[in-house]
mmCIF file with all atom_site columns, C-alpha atoms in Angstrom:
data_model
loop_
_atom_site.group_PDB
_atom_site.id
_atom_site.type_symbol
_atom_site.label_atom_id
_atom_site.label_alt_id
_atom_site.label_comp_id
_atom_site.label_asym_id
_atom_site.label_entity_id
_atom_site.label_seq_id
_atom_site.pdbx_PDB_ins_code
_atom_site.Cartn_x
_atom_site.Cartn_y
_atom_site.Cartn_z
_atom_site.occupancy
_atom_site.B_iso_or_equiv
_atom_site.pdbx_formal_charge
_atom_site.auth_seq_id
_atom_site.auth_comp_id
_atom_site.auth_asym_id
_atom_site.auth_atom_id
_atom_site.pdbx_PDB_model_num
ATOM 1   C CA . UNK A 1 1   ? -71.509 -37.961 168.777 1.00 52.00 ? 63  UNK A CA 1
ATOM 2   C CA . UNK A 1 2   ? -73.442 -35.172 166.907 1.00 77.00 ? 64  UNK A CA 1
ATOM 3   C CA . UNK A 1 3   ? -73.072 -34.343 163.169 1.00 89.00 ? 65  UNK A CA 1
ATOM 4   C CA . UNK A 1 4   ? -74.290 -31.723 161.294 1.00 89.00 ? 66  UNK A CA 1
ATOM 5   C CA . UNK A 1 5   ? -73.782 -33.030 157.514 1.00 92.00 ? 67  UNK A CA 1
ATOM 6   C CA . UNK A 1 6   ? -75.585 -36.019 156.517 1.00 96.00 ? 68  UNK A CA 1
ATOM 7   C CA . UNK A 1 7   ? -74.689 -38.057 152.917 1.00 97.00 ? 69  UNK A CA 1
ATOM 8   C CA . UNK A 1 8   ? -77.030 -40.567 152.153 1.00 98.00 ? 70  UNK A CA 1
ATOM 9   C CA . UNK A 1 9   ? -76.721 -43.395 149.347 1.00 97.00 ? 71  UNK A CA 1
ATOM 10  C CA . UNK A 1 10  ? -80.158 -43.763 147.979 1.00 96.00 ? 72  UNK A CA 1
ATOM 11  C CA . UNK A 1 11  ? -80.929 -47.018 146.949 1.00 95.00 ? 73  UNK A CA 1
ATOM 12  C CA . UNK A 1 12  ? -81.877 -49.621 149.654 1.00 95.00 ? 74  UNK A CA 1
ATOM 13  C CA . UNK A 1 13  ? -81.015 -46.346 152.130 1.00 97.00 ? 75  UNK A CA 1
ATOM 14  C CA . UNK A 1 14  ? -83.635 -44.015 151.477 1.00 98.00 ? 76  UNK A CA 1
ATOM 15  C CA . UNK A 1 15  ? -85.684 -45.753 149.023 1.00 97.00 ? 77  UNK A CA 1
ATOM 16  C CA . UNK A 1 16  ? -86.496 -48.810 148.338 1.00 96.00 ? 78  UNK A CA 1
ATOM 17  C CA . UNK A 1 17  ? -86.099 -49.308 144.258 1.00 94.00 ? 79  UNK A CA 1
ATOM 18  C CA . UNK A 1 18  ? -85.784 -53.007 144.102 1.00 94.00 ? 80  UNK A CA 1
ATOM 19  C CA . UNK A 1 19  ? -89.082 -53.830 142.473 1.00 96.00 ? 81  UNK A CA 1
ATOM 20  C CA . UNK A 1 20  ? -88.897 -50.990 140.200 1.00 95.00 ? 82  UNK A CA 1
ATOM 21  C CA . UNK A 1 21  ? -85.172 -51.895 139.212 1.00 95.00 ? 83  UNK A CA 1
ATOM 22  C CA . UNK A 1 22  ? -85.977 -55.546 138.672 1.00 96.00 ? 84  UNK A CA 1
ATOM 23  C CA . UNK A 1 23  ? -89.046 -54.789 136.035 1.00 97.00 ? 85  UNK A CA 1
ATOM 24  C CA . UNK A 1 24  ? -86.735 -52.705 134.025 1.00 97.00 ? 86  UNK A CA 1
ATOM 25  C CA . UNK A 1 25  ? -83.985 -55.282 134.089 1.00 97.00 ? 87  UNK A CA 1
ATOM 26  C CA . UNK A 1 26  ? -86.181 -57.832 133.124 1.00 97.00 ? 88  UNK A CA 1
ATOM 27  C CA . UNK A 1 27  ? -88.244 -55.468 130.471 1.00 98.00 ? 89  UNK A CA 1
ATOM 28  C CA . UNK A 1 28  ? -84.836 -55.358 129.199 1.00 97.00 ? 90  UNK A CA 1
ATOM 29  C CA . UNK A 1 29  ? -83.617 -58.962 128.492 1.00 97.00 ? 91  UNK A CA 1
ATOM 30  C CA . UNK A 1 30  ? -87.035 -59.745 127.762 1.00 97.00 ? 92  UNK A CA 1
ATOM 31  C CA . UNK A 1 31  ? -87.351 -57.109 124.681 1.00 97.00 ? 93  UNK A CA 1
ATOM 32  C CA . UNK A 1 32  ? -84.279 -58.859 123.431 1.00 97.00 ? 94  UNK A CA 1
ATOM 33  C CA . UNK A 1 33  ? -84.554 -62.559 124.357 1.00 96.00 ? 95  UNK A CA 1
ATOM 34  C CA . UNK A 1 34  ? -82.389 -63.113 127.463 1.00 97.00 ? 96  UNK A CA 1
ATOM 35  C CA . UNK A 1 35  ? -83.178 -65.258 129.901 1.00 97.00 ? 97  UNK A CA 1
ATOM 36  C CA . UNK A 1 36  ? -84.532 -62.636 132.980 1.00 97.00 ? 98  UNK A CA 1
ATOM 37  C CA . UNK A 1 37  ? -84.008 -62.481 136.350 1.00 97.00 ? 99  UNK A CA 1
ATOM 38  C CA . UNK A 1 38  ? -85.267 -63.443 140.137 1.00 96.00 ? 100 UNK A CA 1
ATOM 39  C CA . UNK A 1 39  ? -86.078 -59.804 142.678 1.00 93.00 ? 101 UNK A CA 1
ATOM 40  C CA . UNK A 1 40  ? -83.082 -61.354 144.586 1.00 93.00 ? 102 UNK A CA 1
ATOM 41  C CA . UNK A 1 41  ? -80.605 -61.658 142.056 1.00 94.00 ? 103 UNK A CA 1
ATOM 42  C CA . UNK A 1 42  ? -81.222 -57.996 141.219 1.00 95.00 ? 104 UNK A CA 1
ATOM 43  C CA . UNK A 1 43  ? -81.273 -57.450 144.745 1.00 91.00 ? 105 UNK A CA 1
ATOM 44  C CA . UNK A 1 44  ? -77.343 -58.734 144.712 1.00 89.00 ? 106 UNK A CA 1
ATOM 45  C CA . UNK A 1 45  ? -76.771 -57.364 141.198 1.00 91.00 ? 107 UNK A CA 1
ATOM 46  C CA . UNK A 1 46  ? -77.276 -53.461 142.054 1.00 88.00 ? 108 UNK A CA 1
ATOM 47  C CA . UNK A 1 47  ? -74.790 -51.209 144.031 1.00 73.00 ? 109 UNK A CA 1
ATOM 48  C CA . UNK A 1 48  ? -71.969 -50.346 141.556 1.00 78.00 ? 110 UNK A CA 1
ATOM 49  C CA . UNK A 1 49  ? -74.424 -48.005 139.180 1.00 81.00 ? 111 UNK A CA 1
ATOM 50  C CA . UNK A 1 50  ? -76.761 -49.173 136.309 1.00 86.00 ? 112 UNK A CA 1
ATOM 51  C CA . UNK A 1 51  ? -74.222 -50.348 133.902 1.00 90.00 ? 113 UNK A CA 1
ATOM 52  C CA . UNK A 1 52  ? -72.817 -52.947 136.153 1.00 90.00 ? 114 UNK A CA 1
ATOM 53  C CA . UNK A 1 53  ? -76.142 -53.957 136.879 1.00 93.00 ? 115 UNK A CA 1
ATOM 54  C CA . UNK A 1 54  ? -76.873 -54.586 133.141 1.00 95.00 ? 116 UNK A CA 1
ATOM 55  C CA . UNK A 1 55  ? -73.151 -56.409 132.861 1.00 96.00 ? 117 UNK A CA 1
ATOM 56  C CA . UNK A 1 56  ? -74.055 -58.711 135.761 1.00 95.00 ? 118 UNK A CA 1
ATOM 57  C CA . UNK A 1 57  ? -77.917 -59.249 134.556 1.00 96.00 ? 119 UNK A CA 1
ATOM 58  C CA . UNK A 1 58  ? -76.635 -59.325 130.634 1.00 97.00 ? 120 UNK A CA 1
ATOM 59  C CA . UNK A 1 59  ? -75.977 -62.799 129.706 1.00 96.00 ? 121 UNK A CA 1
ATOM 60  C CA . UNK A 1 60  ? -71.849 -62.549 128.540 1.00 96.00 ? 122 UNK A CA 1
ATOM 61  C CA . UNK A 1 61  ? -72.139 -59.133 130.284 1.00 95.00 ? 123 UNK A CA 1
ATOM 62  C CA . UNK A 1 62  ? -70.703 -56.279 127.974 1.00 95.00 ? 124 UNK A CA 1
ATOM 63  C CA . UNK A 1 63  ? -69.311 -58.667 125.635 1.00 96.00 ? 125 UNK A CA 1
ATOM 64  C CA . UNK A 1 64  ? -72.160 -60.244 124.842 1.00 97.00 ? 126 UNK A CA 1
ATOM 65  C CA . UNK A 1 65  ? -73.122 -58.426 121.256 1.00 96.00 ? 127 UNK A CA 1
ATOM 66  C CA . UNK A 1 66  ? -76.397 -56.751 122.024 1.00 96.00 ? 128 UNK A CA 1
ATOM 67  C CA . UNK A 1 67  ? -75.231 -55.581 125.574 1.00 96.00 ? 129 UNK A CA 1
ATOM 68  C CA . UNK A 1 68  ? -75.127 -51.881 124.494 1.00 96.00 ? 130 UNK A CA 1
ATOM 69  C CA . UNK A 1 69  ? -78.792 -51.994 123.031 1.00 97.00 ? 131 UNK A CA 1
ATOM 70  C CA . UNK A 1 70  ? -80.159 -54.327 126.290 1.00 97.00 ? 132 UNK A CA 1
ATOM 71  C CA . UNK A 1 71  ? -78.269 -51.256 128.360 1.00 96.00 ? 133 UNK A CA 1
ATOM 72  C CA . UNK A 1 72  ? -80.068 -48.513 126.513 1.00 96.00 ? 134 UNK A CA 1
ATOM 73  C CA . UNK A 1 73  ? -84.108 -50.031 126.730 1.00 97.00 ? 135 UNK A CA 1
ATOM 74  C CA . UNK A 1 74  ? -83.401 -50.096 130.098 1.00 96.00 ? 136 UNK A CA 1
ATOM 75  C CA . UNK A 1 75  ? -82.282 -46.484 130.534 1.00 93.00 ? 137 UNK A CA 1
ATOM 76  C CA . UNK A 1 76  ? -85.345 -45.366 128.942 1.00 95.00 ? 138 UNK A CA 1
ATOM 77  C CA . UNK A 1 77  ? -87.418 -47.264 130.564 1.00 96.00 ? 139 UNK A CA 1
ATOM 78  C CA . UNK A 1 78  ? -86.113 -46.986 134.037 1.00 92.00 ? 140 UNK A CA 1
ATOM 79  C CA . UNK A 1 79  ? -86.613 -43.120 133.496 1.00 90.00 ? 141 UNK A CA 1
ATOM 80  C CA . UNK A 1 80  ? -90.334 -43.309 132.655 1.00 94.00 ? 142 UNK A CA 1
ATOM 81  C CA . UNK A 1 81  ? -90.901 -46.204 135.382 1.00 94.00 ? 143 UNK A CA 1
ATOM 82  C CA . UNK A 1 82  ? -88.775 -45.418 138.262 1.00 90.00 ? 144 UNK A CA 1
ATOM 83  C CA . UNK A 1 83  ? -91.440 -44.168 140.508 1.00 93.00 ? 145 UNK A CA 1
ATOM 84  C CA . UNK A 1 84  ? -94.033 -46.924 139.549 1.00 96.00 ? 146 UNK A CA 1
ATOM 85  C CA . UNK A 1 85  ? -93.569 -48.766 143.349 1.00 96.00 ? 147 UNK A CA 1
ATOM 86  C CA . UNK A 1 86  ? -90.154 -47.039 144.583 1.00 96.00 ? 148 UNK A CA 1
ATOM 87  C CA . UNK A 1 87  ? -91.214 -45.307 148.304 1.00 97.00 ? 149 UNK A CA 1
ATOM 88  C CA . UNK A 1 88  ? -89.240 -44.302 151.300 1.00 98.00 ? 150 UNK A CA 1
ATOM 89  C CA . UNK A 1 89  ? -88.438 -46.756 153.995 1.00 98.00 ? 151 UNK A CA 1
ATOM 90  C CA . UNK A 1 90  ? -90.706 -46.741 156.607 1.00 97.00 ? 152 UNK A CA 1
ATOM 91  C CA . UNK A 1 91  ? -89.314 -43.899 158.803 1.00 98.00 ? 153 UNK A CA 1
ATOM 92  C CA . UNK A 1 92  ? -87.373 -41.795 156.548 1.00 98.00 ? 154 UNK A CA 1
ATOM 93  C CA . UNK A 1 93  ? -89.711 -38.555 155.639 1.00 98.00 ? 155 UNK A CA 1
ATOM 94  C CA . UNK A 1 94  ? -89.412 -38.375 159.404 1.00 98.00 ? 156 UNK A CA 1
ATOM 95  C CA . UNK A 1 95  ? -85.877 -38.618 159.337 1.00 98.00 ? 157 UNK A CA 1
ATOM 96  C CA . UNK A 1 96  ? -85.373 -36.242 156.759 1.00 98.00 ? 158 UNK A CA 1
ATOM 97  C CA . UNK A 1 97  ? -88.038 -33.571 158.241 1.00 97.00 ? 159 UNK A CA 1
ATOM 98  C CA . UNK A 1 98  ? -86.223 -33.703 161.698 1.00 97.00 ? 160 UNK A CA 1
ATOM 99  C CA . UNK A 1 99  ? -82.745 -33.700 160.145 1.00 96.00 ? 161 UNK A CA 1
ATOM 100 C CA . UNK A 1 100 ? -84.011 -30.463 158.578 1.00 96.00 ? 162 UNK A CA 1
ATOM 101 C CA . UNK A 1 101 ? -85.674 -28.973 161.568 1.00 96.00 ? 163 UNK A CA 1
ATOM 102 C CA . UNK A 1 102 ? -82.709 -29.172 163.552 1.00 93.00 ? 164 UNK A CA 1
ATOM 103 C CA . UNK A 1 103 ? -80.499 -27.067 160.087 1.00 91.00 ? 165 UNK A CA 1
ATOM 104 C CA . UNK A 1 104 ? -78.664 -30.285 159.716 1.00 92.00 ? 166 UNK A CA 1
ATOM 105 C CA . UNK A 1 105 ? -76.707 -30.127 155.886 1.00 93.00 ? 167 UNK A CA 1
ATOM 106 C CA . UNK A 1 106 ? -77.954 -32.783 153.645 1.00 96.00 ? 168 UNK A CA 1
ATOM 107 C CA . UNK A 1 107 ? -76.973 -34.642 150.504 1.00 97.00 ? 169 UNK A CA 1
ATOM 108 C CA . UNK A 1 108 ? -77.634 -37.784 148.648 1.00 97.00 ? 170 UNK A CA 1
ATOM 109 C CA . UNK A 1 109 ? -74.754 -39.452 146.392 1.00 96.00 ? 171 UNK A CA 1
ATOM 110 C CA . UNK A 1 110 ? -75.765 -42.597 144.486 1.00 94.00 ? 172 UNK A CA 1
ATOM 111 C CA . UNK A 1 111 ? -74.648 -44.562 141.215 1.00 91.00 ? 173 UNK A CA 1
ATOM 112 C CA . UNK A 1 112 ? -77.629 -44.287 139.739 1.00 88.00 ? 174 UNK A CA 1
ATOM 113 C CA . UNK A 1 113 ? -77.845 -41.976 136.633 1.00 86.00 ? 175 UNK A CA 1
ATOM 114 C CA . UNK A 1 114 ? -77.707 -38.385 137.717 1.00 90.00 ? 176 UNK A CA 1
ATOM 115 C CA . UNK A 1 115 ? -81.045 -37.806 135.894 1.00 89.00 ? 177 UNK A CA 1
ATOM 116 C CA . UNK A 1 116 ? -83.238 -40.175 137.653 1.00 88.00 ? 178 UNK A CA 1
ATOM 117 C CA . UNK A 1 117 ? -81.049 -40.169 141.177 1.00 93.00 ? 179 UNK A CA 1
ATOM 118 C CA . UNK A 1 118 ? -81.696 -35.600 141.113 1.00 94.00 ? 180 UNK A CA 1
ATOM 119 C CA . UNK A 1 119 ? -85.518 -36.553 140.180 1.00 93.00 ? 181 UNK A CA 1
ATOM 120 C CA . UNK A 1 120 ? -86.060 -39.433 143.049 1.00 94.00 ? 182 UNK A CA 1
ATOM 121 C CA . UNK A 1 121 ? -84.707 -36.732 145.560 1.00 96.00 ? 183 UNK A CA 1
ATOM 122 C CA . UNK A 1 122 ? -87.026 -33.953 144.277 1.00 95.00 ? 184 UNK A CA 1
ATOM 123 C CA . UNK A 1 123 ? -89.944 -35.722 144.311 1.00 95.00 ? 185 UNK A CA 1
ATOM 124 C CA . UNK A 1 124 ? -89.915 -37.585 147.510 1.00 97.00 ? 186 UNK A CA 1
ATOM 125 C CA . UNK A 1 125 ? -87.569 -35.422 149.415 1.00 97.00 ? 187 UNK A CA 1
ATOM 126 C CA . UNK A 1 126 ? -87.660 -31.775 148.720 1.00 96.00 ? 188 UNK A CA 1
ATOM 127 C CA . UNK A 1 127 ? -85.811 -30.855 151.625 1.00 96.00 ? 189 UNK A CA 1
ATOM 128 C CA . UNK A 1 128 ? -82.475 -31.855 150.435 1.00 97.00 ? 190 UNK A CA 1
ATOM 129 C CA . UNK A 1 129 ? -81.400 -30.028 147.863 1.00 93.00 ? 191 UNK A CA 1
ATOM 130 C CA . UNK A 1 130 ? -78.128 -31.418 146.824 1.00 96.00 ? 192 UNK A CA 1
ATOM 131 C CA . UNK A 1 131 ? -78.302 -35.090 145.019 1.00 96.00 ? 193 UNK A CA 1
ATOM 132 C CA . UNK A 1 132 ? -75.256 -35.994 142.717 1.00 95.00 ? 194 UNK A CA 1
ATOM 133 C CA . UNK A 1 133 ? -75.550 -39.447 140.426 1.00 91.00 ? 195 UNK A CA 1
ATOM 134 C CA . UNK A 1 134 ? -73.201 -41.283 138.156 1.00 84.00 ? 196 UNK A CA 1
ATOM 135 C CA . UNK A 1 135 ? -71.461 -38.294 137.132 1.00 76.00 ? 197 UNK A CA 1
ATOM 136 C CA . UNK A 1 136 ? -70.227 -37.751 132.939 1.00 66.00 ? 198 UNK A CA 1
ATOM 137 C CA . UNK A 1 137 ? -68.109 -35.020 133.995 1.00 64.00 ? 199 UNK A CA 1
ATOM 138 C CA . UNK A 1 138 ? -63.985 -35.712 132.724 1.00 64.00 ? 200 UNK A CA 1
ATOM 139 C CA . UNK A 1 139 ? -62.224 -36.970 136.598 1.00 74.00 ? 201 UNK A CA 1
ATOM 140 C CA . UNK A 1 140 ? -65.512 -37.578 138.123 1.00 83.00 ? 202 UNK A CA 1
ATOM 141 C CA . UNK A 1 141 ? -65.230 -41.428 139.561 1.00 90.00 ? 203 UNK A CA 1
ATOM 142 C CA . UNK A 1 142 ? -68.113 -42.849 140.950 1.00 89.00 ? 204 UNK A CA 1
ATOM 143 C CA . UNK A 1 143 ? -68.374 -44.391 143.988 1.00 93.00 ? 205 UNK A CA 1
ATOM 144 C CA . UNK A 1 144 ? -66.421 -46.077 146.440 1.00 94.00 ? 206 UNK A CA 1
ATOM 145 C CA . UNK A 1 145 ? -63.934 -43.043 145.072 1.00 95.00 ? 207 UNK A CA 1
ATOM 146 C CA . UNK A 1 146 ? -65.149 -40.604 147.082 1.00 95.00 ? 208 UNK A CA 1
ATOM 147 C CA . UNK A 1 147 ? -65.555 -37.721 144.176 1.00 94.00 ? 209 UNK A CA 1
ATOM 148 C CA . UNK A 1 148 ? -69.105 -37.457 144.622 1.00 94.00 ? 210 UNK A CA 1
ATOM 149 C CA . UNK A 1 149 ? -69.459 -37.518 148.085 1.00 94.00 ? 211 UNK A CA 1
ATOM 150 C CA . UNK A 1 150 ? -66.530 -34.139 147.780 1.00 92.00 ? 212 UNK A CA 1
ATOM 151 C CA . UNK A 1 151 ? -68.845 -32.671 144.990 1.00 92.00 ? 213 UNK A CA 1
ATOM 152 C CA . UNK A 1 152 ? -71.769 -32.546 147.469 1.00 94.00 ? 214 UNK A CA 1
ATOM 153 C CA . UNK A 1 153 ? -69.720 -31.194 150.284 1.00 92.00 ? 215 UNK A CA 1
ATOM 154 C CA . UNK A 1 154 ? -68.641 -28.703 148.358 1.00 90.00 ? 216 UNK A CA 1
ATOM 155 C CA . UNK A 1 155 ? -72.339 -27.949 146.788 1.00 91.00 ? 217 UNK A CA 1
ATOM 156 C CA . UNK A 1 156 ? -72.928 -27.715 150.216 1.00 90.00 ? 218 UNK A CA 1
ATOM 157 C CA . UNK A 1 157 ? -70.763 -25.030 150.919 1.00 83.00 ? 219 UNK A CA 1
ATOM 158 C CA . UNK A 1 158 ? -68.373 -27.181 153.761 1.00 73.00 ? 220 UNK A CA 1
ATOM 159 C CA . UNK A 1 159 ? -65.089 -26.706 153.894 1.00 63.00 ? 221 UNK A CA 1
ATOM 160 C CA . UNK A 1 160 ? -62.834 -30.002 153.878 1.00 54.00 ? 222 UNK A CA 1
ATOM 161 C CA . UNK A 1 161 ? -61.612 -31.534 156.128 1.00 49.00 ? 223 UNK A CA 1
ATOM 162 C CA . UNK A 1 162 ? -64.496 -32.632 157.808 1.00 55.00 ? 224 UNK A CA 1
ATOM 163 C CA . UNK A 1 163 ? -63.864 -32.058 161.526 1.00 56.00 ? 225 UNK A CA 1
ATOM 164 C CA . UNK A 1 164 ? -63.084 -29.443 163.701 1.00 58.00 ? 226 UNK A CA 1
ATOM 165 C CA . UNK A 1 165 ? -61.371 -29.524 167.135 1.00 58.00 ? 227 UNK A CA 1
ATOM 166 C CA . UNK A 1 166 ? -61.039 -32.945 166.687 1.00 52.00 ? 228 UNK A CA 1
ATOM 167 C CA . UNK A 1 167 ? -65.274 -33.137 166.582 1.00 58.00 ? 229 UNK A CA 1
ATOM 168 C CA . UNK A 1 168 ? -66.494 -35.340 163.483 1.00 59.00 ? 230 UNK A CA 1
ATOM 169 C CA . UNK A 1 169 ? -68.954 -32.951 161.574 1.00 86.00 ? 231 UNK A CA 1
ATOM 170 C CA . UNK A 1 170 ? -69.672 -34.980 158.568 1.00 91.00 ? 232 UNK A CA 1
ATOM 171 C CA . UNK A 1 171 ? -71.534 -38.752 158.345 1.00 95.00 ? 233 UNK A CA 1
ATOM 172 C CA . UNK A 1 172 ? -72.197 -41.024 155.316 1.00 97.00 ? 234 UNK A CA 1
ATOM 173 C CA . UNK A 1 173 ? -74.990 -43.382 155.416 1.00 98.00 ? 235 UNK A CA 1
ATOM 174 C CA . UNK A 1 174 ? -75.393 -46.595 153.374 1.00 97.00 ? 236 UNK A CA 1
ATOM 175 C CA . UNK A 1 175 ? -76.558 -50.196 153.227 1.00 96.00 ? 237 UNK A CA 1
ATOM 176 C CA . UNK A 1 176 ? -73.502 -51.853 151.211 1.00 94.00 ? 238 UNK A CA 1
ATOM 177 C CA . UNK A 1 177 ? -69.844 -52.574 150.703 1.00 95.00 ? 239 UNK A CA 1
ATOM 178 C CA . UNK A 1 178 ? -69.412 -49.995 148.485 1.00 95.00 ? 240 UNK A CA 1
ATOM 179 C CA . UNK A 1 179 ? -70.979 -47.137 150.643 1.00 97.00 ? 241 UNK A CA 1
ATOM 180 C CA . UNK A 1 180 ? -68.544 -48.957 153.494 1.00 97.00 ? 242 UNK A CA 1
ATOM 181 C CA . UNK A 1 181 ? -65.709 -48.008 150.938 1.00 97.00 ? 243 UNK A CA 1
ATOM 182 C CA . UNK A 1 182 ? -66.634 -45.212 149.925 1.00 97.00 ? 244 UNK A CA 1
ATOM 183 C CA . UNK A 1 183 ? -66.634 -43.503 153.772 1.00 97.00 ? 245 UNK A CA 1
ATOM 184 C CA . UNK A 1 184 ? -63.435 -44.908 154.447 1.00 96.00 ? 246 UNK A CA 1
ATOM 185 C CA . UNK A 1 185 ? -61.863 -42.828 150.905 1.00 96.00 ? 247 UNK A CA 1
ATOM 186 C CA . UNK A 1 186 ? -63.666 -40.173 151.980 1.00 94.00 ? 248 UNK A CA 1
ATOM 187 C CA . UNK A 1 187 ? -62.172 -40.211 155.606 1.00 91.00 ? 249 UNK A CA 1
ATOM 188 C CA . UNK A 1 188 ? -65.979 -40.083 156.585 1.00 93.00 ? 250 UNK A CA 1
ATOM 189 C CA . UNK A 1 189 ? -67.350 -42.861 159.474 1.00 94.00 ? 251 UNK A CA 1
ATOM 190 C CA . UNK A 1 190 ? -70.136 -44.607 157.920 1.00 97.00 ? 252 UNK A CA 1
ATOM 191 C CA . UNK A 1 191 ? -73.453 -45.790 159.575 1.00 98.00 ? 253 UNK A CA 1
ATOM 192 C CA . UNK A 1 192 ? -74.575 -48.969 158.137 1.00 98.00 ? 254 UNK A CA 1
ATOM 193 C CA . UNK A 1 193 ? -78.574 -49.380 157.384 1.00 98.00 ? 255 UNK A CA 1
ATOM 194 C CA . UNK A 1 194 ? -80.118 -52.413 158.224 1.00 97.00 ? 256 UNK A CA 1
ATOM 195 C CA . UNK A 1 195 ? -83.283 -52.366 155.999 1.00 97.00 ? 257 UNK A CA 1
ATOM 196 C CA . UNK A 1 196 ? -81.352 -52.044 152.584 1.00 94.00 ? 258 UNK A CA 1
ATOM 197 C CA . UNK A 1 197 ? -80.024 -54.092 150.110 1.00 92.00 ? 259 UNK A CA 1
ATOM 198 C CA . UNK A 1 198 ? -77.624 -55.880 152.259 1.00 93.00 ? 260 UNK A CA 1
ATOM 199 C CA . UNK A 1 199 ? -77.554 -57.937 155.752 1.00 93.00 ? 261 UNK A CA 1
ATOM 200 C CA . UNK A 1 200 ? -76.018 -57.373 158.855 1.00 96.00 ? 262 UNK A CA 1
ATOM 201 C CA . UNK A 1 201 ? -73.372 -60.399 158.487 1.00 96.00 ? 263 UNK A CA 1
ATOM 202 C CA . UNK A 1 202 ? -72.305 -59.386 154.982 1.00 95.00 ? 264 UNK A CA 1
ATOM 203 C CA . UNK A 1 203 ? -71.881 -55.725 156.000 1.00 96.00 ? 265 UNK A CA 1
ATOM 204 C CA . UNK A 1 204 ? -69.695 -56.848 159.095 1.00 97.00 ? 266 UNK A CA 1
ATOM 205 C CA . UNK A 1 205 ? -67.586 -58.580 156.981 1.00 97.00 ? 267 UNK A CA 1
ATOM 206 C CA . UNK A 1 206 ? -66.978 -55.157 155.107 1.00 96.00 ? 268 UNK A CA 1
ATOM 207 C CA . UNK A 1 207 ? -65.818 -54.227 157.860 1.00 96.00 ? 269 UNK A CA 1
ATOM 208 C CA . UNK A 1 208 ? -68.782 -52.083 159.173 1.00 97.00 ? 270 UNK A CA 1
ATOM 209 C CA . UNK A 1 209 ? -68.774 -50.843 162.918 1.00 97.00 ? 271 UNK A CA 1
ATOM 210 C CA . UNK A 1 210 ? -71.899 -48.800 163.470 1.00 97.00 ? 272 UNK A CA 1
ATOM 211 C CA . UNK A 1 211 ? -75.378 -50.289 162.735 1.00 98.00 ? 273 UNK A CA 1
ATOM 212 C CA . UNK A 1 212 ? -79.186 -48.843 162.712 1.00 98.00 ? 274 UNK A CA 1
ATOM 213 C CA . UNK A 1 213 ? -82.098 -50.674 162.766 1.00 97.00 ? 275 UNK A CA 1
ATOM 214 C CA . UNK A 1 214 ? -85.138 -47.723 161.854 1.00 97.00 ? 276 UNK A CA 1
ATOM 215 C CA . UNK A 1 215 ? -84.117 -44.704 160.169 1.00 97.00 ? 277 UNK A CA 1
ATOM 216 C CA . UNK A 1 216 ? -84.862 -42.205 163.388 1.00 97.00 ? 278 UNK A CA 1
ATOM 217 C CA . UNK A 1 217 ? -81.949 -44.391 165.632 1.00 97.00 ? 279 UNK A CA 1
ATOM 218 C CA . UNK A 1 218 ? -79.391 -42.636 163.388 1.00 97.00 ? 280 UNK A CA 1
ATOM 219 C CA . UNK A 1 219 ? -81.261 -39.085 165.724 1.00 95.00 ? 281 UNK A CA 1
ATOM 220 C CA . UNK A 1 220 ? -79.283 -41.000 168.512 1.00 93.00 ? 282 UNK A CA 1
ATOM 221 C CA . UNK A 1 221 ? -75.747 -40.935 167.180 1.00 90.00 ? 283 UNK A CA 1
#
């Protein structure tokens, strides 16, 4: 099966942005005297956007009284850090530069803040120009709705649905349950990452169908 239209999630899919997740986290509850955090619970913490993060990595989550404050050090300094370590997976500039050889359509859709998801994509992957974060706009759900994923179709100019003479034109690609859910809302099949964020037995139990091992496998589907 060929497609044409790729949406990628961006955390633990294209980049890995574990370590650089985890010191801001941790540069968080450590500013205001919270116990921090292990790389793997982070690793199990992210997924649902930053604020969930922070709830699950908060101790009393948002009702703990200095949530909001612990939330807002590590906005700012997740924006001035977020490219410390983060990199590509090995094997996804060469993913991305053959995806755009052969005119494929791309887009990344992620629950990480718009600012620093539309920065990420500029600065390590300047040939897709359509990257859509947690959104503020009024109706805007993040993901598993499938909003985003319709507001970068649309940015990329593709008309819904997304098949035609009863060809599938249109993939999302993830590592987790929620990029699993998210395909299925969007009526989009989903090819499940095996480097990311998440393992093979856990995403089966999502009820994933269609694995990869190294980004340029996904060429063969």
């Amino acid at each position: 099966m060929t497609y044409n239209t790729y949406i990628f999630d961006l955390d633990g899919t294209l980049l890995d942005t574990l370590q650089d997740l985890a010191a801001s986290v941790n540069y968080a509850l450590r500013q205001h005297h919270m116990p921090e955090h292990s790389m793997d619970d982070v690793r199990h913490f992210v997924g649902n956007g930053v604020r969930l993060l922070m709830e699950r990595a908060v101790p009393g989550g948002a009702s703990n009284p200095m949530f909001d404050v612990a939330f807002d050090t590590f906005r700012q300094h997740y924006m001035q850090h977020s490219l410390d370590t983060t990199r590509p997976y090995d094997g996804i500039p060469e993913l991305i530069h053959e995806l755009h050889a052969r005119g494929c359509h791309m887009a990344v859709v992620s629950n990480k803040m718009m600012a620093a998801t539309q920065e990420l994509v500029r600065h390590f992957f300047p040939d897709i120009h359509v990257a859509i974060g947690e959104h503020e706009a009024e109706g805007i759900r993040k993901k598993p709705a499938p909003d985003t994923v319709f507001a970068a179709l649309r940015q990329l100019g593709y008309p819904l649905p997304t098949t035609r003479e009863g060809e599938r034109l249109a993939v999302y690609v993830g590592d987790s349950d929620v990029d699993l859910a998210t395909a299925r809302n969007a009526a989009l099949p989903c090819i499940s990452v095996l480097w990311g964020f998440r393992d093979r037995e856990f995403l089966l139990a999502n009820g994933a169908t269609t694995f990869v091992e190294h980004p340029l496998d996904i060429l063969d589907l």
